[in-house]
XYZ file of C-alpha atoms in Angstrom:
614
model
C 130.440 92.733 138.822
C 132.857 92.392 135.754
C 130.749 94.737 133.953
C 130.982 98.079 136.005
C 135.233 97.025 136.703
C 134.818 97.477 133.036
C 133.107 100.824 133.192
C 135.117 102.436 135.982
C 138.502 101.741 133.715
C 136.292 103.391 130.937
C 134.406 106.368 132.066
C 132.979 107.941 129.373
C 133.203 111.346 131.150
C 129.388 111.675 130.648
C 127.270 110.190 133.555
C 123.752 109.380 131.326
C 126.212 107.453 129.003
C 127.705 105.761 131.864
C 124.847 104.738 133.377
C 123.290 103.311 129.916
C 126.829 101.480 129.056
C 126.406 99.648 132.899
C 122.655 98.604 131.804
C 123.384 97.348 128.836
C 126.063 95.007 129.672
C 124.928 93.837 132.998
C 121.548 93.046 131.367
C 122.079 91.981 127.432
C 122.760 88.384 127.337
C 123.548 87.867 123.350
C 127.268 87.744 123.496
C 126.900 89.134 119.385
C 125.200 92.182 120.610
C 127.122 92.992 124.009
C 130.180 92.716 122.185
C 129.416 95.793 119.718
C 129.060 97.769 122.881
C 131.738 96.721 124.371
C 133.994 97.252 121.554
C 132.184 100.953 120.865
C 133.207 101.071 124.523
C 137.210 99.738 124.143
C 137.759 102.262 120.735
C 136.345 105.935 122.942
C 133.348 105.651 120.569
C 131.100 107.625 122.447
C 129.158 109.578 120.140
C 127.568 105.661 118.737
C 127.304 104.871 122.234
C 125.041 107.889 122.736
C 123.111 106.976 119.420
C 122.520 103.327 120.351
C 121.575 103.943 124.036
C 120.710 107.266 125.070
C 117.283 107.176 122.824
C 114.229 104.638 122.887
C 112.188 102.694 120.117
C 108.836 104.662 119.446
C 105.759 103.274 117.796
C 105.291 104.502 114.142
C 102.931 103.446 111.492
C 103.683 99.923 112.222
C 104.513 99.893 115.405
C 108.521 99.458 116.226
C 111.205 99.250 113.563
C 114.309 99.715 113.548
C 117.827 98.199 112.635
C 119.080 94.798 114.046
C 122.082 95.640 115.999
C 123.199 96.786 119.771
C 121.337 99.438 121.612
C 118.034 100.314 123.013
C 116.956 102.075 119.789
C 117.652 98.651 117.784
C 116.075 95.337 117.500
C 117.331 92.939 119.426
C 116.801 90.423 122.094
C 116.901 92.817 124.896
C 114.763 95.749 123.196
C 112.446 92.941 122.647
C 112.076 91.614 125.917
C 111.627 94.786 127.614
C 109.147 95.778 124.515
C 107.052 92.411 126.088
C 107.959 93.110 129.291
C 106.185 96.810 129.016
C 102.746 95.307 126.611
C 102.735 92.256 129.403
C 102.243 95.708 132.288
C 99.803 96.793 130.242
C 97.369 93.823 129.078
C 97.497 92.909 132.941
C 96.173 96.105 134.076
C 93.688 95.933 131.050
C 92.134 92.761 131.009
C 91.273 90.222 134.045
C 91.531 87.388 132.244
C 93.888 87.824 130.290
C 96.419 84.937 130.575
C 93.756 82.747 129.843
C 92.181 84.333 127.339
C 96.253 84.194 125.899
C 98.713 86.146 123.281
C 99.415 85.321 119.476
C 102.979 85.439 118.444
C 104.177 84.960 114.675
C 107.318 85.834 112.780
C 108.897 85.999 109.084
C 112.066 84.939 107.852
C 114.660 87.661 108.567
C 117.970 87.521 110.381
C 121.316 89.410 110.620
C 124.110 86.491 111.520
C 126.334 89.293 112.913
C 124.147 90.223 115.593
C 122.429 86.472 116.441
C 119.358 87.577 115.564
C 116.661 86.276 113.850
C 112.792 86.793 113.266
C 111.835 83.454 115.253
C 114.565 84.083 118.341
C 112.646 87.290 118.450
C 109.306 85.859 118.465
C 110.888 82.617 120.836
C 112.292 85.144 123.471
C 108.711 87.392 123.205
C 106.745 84.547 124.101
C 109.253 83.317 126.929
C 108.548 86.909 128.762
C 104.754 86.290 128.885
C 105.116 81.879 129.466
C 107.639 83.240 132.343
C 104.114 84.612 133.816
C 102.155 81.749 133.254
C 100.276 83.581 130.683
C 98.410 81.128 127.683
C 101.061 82.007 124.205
C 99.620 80.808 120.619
C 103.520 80.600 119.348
C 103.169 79.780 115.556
C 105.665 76.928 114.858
C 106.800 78.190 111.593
C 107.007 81.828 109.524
C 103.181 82.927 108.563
C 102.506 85.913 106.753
C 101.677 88.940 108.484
C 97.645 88.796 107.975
C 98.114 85.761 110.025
C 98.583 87.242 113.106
C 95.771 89.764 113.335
C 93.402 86.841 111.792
C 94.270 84.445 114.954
C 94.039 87.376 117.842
C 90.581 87.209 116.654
C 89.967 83.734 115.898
C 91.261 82.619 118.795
C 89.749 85.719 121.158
C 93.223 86.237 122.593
C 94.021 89.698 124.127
C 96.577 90.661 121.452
C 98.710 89.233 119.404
C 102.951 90.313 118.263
C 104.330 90.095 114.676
C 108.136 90.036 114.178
C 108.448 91.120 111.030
C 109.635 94.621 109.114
C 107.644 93.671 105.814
C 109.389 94.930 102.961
C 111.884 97.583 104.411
C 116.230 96.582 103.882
C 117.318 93.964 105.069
C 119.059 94.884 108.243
C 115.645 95.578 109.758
C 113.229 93.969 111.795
C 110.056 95.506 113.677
C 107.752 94.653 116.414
C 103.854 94.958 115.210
C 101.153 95.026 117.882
C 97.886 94.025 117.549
C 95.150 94.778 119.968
C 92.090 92.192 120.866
C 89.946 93.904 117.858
C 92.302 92.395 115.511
C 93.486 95.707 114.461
C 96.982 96.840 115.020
C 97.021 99.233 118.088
C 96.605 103.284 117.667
C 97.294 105.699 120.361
C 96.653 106.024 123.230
C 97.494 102.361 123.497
C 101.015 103.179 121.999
C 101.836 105.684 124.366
C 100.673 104.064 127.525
C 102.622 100.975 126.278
C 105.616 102.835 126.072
C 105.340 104.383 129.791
C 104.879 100.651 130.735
C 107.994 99.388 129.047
C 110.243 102.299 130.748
C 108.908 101.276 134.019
C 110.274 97.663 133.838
C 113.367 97.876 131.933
C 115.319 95.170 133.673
C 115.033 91.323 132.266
C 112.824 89.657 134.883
C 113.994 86.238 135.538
C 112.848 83.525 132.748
C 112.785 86.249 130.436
C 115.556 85.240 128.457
C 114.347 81.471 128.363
C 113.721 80.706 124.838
C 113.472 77.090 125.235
C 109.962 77.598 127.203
C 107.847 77.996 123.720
C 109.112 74.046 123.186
C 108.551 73.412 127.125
C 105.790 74.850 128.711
C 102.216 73.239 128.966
C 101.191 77.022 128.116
C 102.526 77.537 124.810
C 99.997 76.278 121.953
C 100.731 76.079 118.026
C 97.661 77.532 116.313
C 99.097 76.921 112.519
C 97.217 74.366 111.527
C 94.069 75.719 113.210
C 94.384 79.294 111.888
C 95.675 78.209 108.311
C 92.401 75.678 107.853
C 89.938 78.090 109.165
C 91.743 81.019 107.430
C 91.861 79.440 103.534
C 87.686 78.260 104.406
C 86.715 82.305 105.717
C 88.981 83.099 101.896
C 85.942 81.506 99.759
C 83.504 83.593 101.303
C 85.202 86.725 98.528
C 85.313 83.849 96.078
C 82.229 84.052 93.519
C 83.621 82.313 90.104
C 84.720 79.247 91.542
C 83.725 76.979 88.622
C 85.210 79.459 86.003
C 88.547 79.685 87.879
C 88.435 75.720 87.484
C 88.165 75.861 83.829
C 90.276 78.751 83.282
C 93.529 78.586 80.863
C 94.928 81.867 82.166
C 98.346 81.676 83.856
C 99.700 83.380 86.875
C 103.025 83.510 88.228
C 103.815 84.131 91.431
C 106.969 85.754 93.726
C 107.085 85.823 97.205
C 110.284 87.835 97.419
C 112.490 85.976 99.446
C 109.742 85.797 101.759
C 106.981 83.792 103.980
C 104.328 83.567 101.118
C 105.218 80.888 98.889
C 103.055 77.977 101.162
C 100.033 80.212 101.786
C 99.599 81.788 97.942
C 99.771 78.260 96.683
C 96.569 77.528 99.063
C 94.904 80.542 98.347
C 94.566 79.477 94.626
C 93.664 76.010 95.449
C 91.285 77.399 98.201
C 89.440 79.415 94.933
C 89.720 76.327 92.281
C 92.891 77.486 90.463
C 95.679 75.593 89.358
C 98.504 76.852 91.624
C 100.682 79.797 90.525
C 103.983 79.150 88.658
C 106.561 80.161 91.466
C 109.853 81.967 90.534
C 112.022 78.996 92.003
C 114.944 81.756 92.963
C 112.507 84.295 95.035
C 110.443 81.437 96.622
C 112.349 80.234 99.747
C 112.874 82.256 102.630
C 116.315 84.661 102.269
C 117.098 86.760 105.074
C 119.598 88.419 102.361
C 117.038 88.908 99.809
C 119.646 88.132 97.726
C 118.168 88.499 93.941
C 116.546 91.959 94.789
C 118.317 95.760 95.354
C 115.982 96.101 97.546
C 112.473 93.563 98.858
C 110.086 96.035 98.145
C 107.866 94.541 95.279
C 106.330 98.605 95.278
C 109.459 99.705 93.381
C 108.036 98.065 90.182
C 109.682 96.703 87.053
C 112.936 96.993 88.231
C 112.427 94.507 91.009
C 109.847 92.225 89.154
C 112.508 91.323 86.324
C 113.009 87.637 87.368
C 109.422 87.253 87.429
C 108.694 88.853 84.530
C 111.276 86.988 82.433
C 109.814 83.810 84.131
C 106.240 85.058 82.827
C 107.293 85.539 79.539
C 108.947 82.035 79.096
C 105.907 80.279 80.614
C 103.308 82.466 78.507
C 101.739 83.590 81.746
C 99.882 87.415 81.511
C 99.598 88.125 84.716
C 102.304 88.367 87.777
C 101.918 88.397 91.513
C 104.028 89.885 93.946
C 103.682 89.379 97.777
C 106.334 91.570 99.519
C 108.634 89.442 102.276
C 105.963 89.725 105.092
C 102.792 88.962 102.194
C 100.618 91.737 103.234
C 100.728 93.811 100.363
C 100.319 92.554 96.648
C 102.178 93.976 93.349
C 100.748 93.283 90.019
C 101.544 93.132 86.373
C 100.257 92.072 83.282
C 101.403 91.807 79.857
C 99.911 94.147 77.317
C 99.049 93.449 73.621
C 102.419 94.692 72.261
C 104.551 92.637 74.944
C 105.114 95.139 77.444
C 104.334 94.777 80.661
C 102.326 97.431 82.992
C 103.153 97.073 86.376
C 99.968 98.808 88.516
C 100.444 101.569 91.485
C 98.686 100.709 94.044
C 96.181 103.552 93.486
C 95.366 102.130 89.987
C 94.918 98.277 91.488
C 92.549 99.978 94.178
C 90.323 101.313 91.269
C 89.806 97.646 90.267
C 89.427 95.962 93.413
C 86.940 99.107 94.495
C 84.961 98.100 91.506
C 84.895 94.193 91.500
C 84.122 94.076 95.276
C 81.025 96.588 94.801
C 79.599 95.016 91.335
C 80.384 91.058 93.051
C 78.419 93.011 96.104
C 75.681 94.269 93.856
C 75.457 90.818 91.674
C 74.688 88.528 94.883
C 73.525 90.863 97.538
C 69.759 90.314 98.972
C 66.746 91.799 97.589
C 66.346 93.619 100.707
C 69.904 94.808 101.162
C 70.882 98.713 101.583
C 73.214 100.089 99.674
C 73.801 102.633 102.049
C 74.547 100.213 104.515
C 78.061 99.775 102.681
C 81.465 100.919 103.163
C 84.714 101.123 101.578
C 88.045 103.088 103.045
C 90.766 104.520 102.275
C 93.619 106.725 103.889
C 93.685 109.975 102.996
C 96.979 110.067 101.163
C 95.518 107.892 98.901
C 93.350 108.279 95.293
C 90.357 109.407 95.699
C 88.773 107.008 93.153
C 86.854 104.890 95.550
C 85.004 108.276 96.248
C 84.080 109.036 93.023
C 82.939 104.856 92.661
C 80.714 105.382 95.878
C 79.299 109.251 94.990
C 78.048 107.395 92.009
C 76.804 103.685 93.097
C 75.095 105.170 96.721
C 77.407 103.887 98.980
C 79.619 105.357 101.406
C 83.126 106.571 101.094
C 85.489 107.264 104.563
C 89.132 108.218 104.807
C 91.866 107.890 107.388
C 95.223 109.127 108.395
C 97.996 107.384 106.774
C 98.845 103.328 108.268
C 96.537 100.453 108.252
C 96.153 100.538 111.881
C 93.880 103.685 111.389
C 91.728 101.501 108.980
C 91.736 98.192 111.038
C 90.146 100.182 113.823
C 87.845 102.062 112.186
C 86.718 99.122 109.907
C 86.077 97.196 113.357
C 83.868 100.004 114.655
C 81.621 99.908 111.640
C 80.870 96.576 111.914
C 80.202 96.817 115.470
C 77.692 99.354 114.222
C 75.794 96.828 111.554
C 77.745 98.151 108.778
C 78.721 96.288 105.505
C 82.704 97.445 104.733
C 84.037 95.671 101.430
C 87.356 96.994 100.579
C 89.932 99.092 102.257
C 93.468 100.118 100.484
C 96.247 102.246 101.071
C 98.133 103.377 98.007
C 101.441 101.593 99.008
C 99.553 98.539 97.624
C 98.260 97.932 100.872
C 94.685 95.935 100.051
C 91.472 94.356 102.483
C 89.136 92.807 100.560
C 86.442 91.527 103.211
C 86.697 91.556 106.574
C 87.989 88.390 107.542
C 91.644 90.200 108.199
C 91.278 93.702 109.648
C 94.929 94.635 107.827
C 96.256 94.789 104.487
C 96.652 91.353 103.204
C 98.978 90.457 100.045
C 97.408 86.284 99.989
C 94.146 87.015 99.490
C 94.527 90.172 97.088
C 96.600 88.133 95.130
C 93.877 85.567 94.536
C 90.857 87.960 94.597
C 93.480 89.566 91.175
C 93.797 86.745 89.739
C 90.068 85.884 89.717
C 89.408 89.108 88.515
C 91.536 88.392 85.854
C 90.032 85.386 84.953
C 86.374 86.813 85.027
C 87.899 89.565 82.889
C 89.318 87.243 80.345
C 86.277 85.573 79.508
C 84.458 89.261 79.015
C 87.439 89.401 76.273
C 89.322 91.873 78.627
C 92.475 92.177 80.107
C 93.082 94.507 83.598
C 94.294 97.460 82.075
C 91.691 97.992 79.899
C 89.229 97.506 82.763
C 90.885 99.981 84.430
C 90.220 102.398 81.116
C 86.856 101.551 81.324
C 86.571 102.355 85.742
C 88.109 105.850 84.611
C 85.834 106.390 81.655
C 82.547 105.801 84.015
C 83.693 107.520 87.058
C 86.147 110.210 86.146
C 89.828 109.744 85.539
C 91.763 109.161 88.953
C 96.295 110.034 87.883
C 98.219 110.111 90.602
C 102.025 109.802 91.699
C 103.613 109.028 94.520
C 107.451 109.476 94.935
C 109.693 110.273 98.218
C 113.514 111.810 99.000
C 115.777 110.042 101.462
C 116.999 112.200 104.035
C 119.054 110.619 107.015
C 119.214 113.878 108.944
C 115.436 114.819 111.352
C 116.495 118.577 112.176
C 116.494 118.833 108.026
C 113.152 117.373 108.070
C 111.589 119.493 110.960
C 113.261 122.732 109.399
C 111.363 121.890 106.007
C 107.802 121.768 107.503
C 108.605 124.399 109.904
C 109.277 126.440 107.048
C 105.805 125.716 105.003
C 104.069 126.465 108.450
C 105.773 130.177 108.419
C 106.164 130.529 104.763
C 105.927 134.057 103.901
C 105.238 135.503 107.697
C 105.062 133.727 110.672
C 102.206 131.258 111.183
C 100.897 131.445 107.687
C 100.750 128.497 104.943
C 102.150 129.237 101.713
C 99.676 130.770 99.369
C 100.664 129.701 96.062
C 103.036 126.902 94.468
C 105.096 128.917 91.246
C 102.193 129.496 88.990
C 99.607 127.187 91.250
C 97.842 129.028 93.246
C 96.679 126.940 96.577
C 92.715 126.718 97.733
C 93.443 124.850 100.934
C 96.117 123.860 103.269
C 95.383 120.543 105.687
C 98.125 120.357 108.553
C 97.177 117.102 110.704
C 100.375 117.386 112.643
C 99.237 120.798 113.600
C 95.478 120.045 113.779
C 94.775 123.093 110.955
C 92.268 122.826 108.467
C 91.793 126.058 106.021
C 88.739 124.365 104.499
C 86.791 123.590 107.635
C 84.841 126.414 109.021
C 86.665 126.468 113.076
C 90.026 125.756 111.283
C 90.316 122.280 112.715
C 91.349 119.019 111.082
C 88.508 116.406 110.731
C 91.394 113.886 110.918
C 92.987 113.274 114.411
C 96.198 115.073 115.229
C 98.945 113.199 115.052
C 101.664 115.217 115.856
C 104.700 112.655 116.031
C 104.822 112.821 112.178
C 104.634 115.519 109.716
C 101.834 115.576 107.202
C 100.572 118.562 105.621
C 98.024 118.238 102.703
C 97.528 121.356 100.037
C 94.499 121.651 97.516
C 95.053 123.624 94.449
C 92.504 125.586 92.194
C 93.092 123.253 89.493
C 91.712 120.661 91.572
C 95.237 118.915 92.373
C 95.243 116.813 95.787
C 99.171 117.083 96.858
C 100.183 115.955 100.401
C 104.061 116.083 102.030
C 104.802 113.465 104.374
C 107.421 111.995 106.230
C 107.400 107.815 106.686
C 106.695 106.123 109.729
C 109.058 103.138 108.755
C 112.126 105.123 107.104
C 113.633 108.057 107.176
C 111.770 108.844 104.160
C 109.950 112.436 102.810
C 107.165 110.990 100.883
C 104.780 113.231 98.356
C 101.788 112.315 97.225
C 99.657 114.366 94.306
C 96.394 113.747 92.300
C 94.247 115.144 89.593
C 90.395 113.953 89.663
C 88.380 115.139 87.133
C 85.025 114.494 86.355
C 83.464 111.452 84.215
C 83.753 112.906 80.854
C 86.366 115.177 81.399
C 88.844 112.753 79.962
C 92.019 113.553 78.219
C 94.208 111.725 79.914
C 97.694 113.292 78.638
C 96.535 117.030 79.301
C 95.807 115.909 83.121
C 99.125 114.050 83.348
C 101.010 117.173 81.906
C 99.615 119.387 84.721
C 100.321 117.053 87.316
C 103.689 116.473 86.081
C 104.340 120.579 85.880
C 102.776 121.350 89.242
C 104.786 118.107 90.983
C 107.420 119.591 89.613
C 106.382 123.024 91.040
C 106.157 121.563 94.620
C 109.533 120.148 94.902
C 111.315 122.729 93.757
C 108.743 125.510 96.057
C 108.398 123.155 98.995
C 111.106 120.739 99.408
C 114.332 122.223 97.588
C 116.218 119.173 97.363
C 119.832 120.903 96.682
C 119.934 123.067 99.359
C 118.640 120.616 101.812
C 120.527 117.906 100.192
C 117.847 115.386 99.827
C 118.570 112.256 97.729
C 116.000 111.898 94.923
C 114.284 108.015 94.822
C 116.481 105.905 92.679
C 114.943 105.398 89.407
């Protein structure tokens, strides 16, 4: 072999190294990607070698992501064929029929030119590994948004679908989300046994690397048309002011960030009566550069919005909507009386989604129905306003750990059980309204907004002051959520380990500066102060850190790190009681005691932590 003649010229001295360098470039065969190794190989580089192929991809929150680049912790065509190769092991052992009962595949729009990858090879070469084994593949023929994907598994009754996608993180990475037969993207232990499965067949089997079979085989199926029909029809069943959207003269525009959501936005609002949005012609085809935007995350607000706020203001359109790249969450603005604009967290949109979907609910339910048959969730990082809505109105309130896929399940098992769920959010504007989708989905929140909107308008009100009015009648809900970048995990361990042992070993920190703390949550840990054995309510999850404290003053603050980025999120809240309202005096205290908890908990100098850009 040319390869190992190669290798034996080029020992690297260190025999695990050795042995990955020989896999890698008998096996990868994307002359892009086995080129960076063997130039890392020709220049001694053998501390990247080590960091590209001594460690594995892991599932996080949504599932694997990583850079696009050589190596077996990178996306690529290899990690993603033996990332099939491992879920086909495991769906075969799981289900009898499952290669007829078949596997959704869908992608989104990004690429890196310097590696030869793309979203749709990806997606091409993921359904060639399961076509290879005769099994049935529902291989979308063009980009779809993410919501897509979970909405066919269970459309079509497939076994589990793939999305190739890494939403709205930089743009040199791509991701790998798995969705189970539920329709819900896959928690553990399915994570964990998948991962056993894909180190047990590591090696390309032979018609693995076939991409040309999705355009070939008799197996592979597109579902687009199918799924996009039946998907827009299941939309109207959320839609209850059809005739008023028809008449209405408000205007929306809409960005879909460089990303897949242009097409299926535009149906949306026909699907509910509108006139289509006004798109923001720079942002609305598909740019694997994302070249207008610092970065394609419509979450970090103004600053990313401006082209579609300028666009807004030239077209006399009040309200904007922003789908991030893989349009499953939503970002909204409107303009306010003095020509501002407020762009909404995703806490504050939850408030108003929590109470349109209840008093739509209420308005058209049966005379017979229960509200204590009803449901809304959220994840427990996130405000606690739909609480406060459901304490008061009779229904019921549920949280989760942090990701969707903890809410997809759980949302599945309750209506297994009878139950009635309406809404589901996670604060990083992450919103289910129905249960059509069992994820986040940025399409139809964006048209469920702009009906709200609409409604609203002809009540003479605009969003934000609807959202004064939620807060007035259930008890004001301010939050903020802000995170540190820190590239460096022993950092990261070394700050938790230190709130775990804070002033002797095994004991939480007691106070905060002047806050003094009622409760400390630690679901990495399994600890719960407030419960009476000690234990967390919430599974453990102890692959990321997450430990939640609850002040006197009533303060909510959680510490977090992402499962996407190498990211140390925090997360605080003050709730107070309907009536209790003065707004400034509860954002002053949060302000003081975030500022308290940084400086306590996370000292950003000394562990040189770079602050959020503003």
């Amino acid at each position: 072999d040319v390869n190992s003649n190669v290798l034996v010229a080029r020992s690297t001295g260190d025999a695990q190294l050795d042995k990955a360098v020989w896999q890698w470039l008998s096996w990868d065969k994307n002359q892009k990607t086995k080129e960076q190794i063997e130039r890392l190989l020709q220049n001694g580089e053998h501390k990247e070698l080590r960091a590209r192929l001594c460690c594995r991809l892991s599932f996080g929150t949504a599932g694997l992501r990583s850079a696009m680049g050589a190596g077996f912790c990178y996306i690529n065509d290899l990690t993603v064929i033996q990332s099939t190769q491992g879920i086909y092991k495991y769906l075969e052992r799981n289900f009898s029929d499952f290669k007829q009962r078949g596997f959704v595949v869908g992608y989104d729009t990004r690429g890196q030119v310097t590696s030869n990858c793309s979203s749709k090879k990806l997606a091409k070469l993921t359904a060639a590994v399961l076509l290879a084994k005769d099994v049935l593949v529902y291989f979308f023929s063009t980009y779809v948004p993410t919501p897509f994907v979970p909405y066919a598994v269970q459309q079509l009754g497939a076994v589990a679908g793939v999305m190739i996608t890494a939403s709205h993180n930089r743009k040199e990475d791509n991701g790998y989300k798995v969705y189970w037969e539920n329709g819900a993207q896959i928690t553990s232990p399915h994570d964990k046994e998948i991962i056993k499965c894909i180190e047990e067949c590591v090696e390309p089997w032979n018609g693995s690397w076939n991409e040309n079979l999705v355009d070939t085989s008799p197996l592979s199926q597109d579902p687009l048309k199918k799924i996009c029909d039946s998907y827009m029809e299941d939309l109207t069943k959320i839609c209850y002011h059809r005739e008023l959207n028809m008449q209405s003269s408000l205007k929306f525009v809409h960005t879909s960030f460089h990303g897949v959501g242009h097409d299926y936005v535009q149906l949306a609002f026909k699907a509910f009566g509108f006139q289509p949005p006004i798109p923001v012609p720079e942002q609305k085809d598909p740019d694997p550069d994302f070249s207008t935007v610092k970065c394609p995350n419509p979450e970090e607000g103004e600053s990313v919005l401006e082209l579609s706020l300028r666009l807004a203001e030239k077209e006399d359109a009040k309200v904007v909507v922003a789908t991030d790249p893989d349009a499953d969450r939503l970002a909204v603005a409107e303009q306010q009386e003095n020509g501002s604009w407020k762009v909404f967290t995703g806490n504050e949109l939850a408030a108003l989604f929590g109470w349109w979907m209840f008093s739509r609910w209420k308005e058209n339910c049966s005379q017979d129905a229960d509200v204590r048959n009803v449901y809304m969730l959220a994840t427990t990082v996130s405000s606690k306003i739909l609480r406060a809505i459901a304490l008061k109105e009779g229904f019921h309130f549920e949280e989760t750990l942090p990701g969707f896929k903890w809410i997809g399940s759980r949302v599945k098992n309750l209506l297994d059980n009878g139950k009635e769920v309406l809404f589901a959010f996670e604060e990083s504007i992450g919103f289910m309204c129905g249960t059509s989708v069992l994820d986040k989905d940025g399409v139809s929140a964006a048209v469920v907004i702009a009906e709200m909107a609409t409604y609203l308008q002809g009540q003479s009100l605009t969003l934000a002051q609807k959202l004064v009015d939620i807060y007035e009648m259930y008890g004001y809900h301010i939050s903020k959520t802000s995170y540190f970048l820190c590239y460096d995990p022993p950092t990261i361990k070394r700050i938790f380990e230190r709130l775990r042992n804070f002033d002797d070993p095994q004991s939480y920190p007691k106070c905060c500066g002047v806050y003094n703390i009622l409760h400390v949550r630690d679901v990495t840990t399994g600890y719960d102060s407030s419960q009476l054995n000690k234990k967390s309510v919430l599974p453990v999850s102890k692959s990321s850190q997450m430990i939640t404290f609850t002040f006197q003053n009533g303060c909510v603050a959680t510490l977090r790190t992402s499962g996407t980025e190498p990211k140390i999120k925090y997360y605080a809240e003050m709730c107070a009681l309907p009536g209790h309202s003065d707004r400034s005096v509860l954002e002053e205290e949060l302000q003081k005691l975030i500022e308290a908890l940084i400086e306590n908990f996370l000292e950003p100098a000394k562990n040189g932590l770079t602050w959020r850009s503003a």
